Short mmCIF file of C-alpha atoms in Angstrom, two decimals:
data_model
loop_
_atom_site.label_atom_id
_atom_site.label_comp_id
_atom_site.label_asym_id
_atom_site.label_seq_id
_atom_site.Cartn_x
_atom_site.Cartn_y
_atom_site.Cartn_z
CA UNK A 1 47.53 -42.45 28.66
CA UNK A 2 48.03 -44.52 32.01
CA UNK A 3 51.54 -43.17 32.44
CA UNK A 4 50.07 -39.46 32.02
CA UNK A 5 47.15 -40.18 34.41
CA UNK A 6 49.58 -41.69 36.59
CA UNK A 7 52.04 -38.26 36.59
CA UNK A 8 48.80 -36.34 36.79
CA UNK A 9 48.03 -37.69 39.89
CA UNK A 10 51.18 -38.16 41.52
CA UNK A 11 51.89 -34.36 40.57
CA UNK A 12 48.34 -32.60 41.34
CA UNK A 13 46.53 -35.15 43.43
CA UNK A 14 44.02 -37.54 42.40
CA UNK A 15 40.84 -35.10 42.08
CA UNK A 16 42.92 -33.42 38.93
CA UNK A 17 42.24 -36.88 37.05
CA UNK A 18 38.75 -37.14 38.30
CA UNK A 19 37.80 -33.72 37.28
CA UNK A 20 39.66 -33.90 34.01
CA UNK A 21 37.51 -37.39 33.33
CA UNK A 22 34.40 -35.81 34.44
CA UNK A 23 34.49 -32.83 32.24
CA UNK A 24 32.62 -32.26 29.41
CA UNK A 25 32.45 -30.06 26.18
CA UNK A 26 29.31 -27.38 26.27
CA UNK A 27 26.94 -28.78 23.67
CA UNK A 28 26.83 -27.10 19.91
CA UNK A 29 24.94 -23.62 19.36
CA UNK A 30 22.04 -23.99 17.57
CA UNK A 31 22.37 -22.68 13.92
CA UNK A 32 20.57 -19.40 13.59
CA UNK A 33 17.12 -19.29 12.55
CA UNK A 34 16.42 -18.01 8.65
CA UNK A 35 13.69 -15.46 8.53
CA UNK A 36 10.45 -16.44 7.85
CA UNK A 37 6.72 -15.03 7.27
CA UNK A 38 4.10 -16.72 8.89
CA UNK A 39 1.41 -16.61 5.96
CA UNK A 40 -2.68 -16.32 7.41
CA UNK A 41 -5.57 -19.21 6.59
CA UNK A 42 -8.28 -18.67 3.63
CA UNK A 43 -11.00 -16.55 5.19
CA UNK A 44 -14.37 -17.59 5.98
CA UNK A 45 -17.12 -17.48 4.34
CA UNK A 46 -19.12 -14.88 6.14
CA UNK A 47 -15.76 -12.73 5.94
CA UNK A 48 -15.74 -13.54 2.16
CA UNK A 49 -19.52 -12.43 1.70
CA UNK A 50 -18.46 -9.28 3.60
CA UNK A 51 -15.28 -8.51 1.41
CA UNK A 52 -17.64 -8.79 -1.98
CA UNK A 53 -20.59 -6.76 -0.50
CA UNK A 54 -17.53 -3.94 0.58
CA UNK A 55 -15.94 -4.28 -3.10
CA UNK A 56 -19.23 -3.07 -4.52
CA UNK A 57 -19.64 -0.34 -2.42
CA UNK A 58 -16.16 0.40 -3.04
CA UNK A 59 -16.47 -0.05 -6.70
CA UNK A 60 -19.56 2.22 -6.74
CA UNK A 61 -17.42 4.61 -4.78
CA UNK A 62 -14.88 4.56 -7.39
CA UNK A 63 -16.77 5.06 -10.28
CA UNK A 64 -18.25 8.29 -8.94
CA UNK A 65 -15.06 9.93 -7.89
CA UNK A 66 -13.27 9.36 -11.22
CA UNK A 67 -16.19 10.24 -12.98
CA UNK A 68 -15.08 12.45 -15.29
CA UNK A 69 -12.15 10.23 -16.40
CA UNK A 70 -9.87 11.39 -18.80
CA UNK A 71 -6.21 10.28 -17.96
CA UNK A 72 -4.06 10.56 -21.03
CA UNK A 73 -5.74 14.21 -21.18
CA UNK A 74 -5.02 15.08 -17.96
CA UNK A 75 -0.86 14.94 -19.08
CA UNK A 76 -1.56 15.55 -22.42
CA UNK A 77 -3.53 19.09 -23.50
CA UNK A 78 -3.83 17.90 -27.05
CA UNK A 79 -7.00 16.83 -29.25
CA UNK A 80 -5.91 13.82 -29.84
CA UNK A 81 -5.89 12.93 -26.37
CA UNK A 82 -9.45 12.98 -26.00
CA UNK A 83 -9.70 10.21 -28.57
CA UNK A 84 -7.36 8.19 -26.54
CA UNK A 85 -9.41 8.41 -23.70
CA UNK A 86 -13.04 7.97 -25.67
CA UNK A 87 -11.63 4.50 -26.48
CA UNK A 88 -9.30 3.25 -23.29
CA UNK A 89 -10.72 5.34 -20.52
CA UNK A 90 -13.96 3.50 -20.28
CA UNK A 91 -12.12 0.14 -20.27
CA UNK A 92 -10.00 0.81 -17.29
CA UNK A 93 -12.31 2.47 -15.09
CA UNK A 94 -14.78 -0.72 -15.83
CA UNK A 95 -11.81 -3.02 -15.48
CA UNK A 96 -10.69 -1.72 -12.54
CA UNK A 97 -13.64 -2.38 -10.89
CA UNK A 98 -14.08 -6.07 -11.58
CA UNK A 99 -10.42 -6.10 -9.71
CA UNK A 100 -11.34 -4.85 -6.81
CA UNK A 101 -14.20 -7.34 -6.84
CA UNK A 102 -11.61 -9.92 -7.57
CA UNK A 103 -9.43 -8.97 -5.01
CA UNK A 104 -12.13 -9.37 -2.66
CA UNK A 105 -12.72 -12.75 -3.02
CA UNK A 106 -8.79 -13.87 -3.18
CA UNK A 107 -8.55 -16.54 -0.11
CA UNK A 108 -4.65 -17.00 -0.45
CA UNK A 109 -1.34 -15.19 -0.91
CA UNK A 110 -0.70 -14.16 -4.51
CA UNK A 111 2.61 -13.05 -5.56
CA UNK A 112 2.71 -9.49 -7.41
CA UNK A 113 5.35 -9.59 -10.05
CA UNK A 114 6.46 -7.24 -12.62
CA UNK A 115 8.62 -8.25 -15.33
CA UNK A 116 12.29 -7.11 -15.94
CA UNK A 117 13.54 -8.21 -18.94
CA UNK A 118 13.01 -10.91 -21.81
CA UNK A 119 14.96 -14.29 -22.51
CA UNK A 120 17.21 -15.62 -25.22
CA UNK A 121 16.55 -17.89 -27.79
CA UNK A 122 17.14 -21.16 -26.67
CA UNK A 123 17.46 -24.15 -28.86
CA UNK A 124 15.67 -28.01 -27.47
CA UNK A 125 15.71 -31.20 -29.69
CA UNK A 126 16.28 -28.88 -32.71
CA UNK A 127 13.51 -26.28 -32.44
CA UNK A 128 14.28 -22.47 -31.26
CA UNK A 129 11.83 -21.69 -28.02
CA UNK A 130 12.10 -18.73 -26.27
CA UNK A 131 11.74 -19.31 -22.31
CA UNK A 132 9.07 -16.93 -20.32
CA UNK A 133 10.13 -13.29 -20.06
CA UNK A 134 12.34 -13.08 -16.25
CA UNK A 135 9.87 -12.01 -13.81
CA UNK A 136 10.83 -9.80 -10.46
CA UNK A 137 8.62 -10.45 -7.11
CA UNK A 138 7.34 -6.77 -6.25
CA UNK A 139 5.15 -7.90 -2.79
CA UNK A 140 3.04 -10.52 -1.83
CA UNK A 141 -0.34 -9.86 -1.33
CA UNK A 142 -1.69 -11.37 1.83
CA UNK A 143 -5.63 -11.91 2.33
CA UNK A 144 -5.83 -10.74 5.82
CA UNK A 145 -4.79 -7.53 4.68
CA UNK A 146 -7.94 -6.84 2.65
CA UNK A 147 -9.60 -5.02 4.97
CA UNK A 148 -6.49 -2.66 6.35
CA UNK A 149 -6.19 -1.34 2.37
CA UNK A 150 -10.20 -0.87 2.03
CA UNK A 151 -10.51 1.13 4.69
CA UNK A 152 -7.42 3.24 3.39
CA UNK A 153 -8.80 2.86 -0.11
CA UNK A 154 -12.36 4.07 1.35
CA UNK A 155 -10.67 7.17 2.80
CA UNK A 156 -8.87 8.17 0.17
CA UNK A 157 -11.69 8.16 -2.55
CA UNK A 158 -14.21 9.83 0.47
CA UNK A 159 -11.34 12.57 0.10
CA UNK A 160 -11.13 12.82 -4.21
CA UNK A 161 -15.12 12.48 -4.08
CA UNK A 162 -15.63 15.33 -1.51
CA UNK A 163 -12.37 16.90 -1.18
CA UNK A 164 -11.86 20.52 -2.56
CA UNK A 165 -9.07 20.17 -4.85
CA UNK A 166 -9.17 18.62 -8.52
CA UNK A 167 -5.39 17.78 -8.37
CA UNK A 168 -6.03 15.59 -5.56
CA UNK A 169 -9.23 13.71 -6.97
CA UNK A 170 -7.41 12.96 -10.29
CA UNK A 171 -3.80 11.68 -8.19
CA UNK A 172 -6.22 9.52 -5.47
CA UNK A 173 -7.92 8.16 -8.09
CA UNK A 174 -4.91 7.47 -10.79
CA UNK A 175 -3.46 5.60 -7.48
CA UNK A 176 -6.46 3.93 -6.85
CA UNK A 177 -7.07 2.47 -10.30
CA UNK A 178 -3.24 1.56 -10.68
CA UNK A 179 -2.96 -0.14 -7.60
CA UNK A 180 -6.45 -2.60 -8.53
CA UNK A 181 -4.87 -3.23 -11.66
CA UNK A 182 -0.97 -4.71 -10.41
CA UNK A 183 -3.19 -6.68 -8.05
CA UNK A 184 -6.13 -7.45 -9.77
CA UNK A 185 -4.58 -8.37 -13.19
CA UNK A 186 -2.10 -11.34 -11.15
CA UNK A 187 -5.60 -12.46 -9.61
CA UNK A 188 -7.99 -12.87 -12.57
CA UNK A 189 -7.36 -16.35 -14.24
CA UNK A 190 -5.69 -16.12 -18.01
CA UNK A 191 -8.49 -17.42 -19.55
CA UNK A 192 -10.82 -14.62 -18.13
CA UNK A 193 -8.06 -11.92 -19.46
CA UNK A 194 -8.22 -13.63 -22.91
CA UNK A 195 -12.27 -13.82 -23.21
CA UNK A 196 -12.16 -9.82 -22.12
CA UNK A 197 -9.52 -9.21 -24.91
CA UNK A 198 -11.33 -10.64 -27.52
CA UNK A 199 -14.74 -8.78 -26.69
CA UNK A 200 -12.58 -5.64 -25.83
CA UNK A 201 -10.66 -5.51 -29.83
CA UNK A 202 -14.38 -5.97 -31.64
CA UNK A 203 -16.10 -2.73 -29.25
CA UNK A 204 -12.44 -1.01 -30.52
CA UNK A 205 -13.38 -2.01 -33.83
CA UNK A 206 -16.69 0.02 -33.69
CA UNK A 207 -15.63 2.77 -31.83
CA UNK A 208 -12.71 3.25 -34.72
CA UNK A 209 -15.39 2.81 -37.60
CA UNK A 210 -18.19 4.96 -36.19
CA UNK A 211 -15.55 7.97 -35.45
CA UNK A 212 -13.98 7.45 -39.03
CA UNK A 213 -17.36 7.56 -40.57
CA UNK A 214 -18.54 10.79 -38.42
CA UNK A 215 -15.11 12.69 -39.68
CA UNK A 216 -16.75 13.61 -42.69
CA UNK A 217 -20.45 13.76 -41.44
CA UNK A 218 -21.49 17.52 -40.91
CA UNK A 219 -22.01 18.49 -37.63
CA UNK A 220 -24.84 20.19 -36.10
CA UNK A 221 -25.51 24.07 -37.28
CA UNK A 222 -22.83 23.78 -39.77
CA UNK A 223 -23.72 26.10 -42.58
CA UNK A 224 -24.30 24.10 -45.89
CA UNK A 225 -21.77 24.88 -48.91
CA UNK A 226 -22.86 26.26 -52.03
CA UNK A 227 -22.01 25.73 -55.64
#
């Protein structure tokens, strides 16, 4: 190294060394920065009391433009649709608003999935389990965007409550009511979801056994058959 500075210099001069020696490599480039999503604080509580007092208005709101509900016989022109709808109708409009009042009082991200397919068998210490069905992350559902999709959710039932066209009333509100249940159903606990289930199979129960028993009651102004 002494016998190339030493050529170096006698060659090019001694500033050729002391440049050389004085250099130094540019620093690294910092790695590139993975994308992130900056997620918002729990709201307060006064913005909480306003969310709940909005979901009732909004729930009231709801109720009157679906009112009537009938979905299954809005796609399907048959009798038995109307049976359908006697017994599930009822149930979703009702459930759909305790969603929205759920959704309301959410105070964190939630993650909206939808699931995609179901597991294998799998065998542990000599017993056959089958793993969770695989799940697929649709959105996820921020807090501080509560009040962006009431106000669209406000606008859109104004339109199906006053608008002039029955097409649109029953799309808004089939939107409406699907879009409180993907959210709302992810944001009720499982143990509330079980409680409704049970209560929801005994009113079925009823509702089955009073229109089997009024098949073969006669109806009103139904003339009387003689023998």
């Amino acid at each position: 190294m002494a016998r190339v500075d030493f050529v170096d210099a006698a060659f090019n001069g001694p500033e050729s060394t002391q440049a050389r020696e004085s250099y130094a490599p540019p620093p690294p480039r910092d790695p590139p920065k993975a994308p992130y999503t900056t997620y918002h604080g729990p709201p307060s509580e006064f913005d909480r009391t306003l969310r709940k007092a909005s979901a009732v208005a909004l729930a009231i709101l709801l109720y009157s433009a679906a009112i009537p509900f009938h979905p299954v016989s809005w796609f399907l022109n048959v009798n038995g649709a109307f049976f359908v709808d006697s017994l599930c109708a009822g149930i979703v409009l009702l459930c759909a608003c305790y969603f929205q009042w759920r959704i309301a009082g959410l105070g964190h991200a939630l993650a909206i999935t939808l699931p995609v397919g179901s597991s294998g068998p799998q065998i542990r210490n000599g017993r056959i389990d089958r793993d969770a069905p695989a799940s697929s992350t649709v959105f996820i559902w921020q807090s501080a965007h509560y009040w962006p999709y009431a106000i669209c959710e406000a606008v859109l039932l104004g339109l199906a409550e006053f608008g002039p066209s029955e097409y649109l009333r029953r799309s808004v509100v089939i939107g409406v009511i699907a879009g409180l249940w993907l959210v709302g159903w992810h944001a009720t606990p499982r143990s509330y979801k079980q409680w409704a289930w049970g209560h929801i199979k005994s009113l079925w129960f009823w509702m089955i056994l009073n229109e089997l028993l009024s098949v073969g009651r006669p109806s009103v102004g139904r003339r009387a058959r003689r023998y």
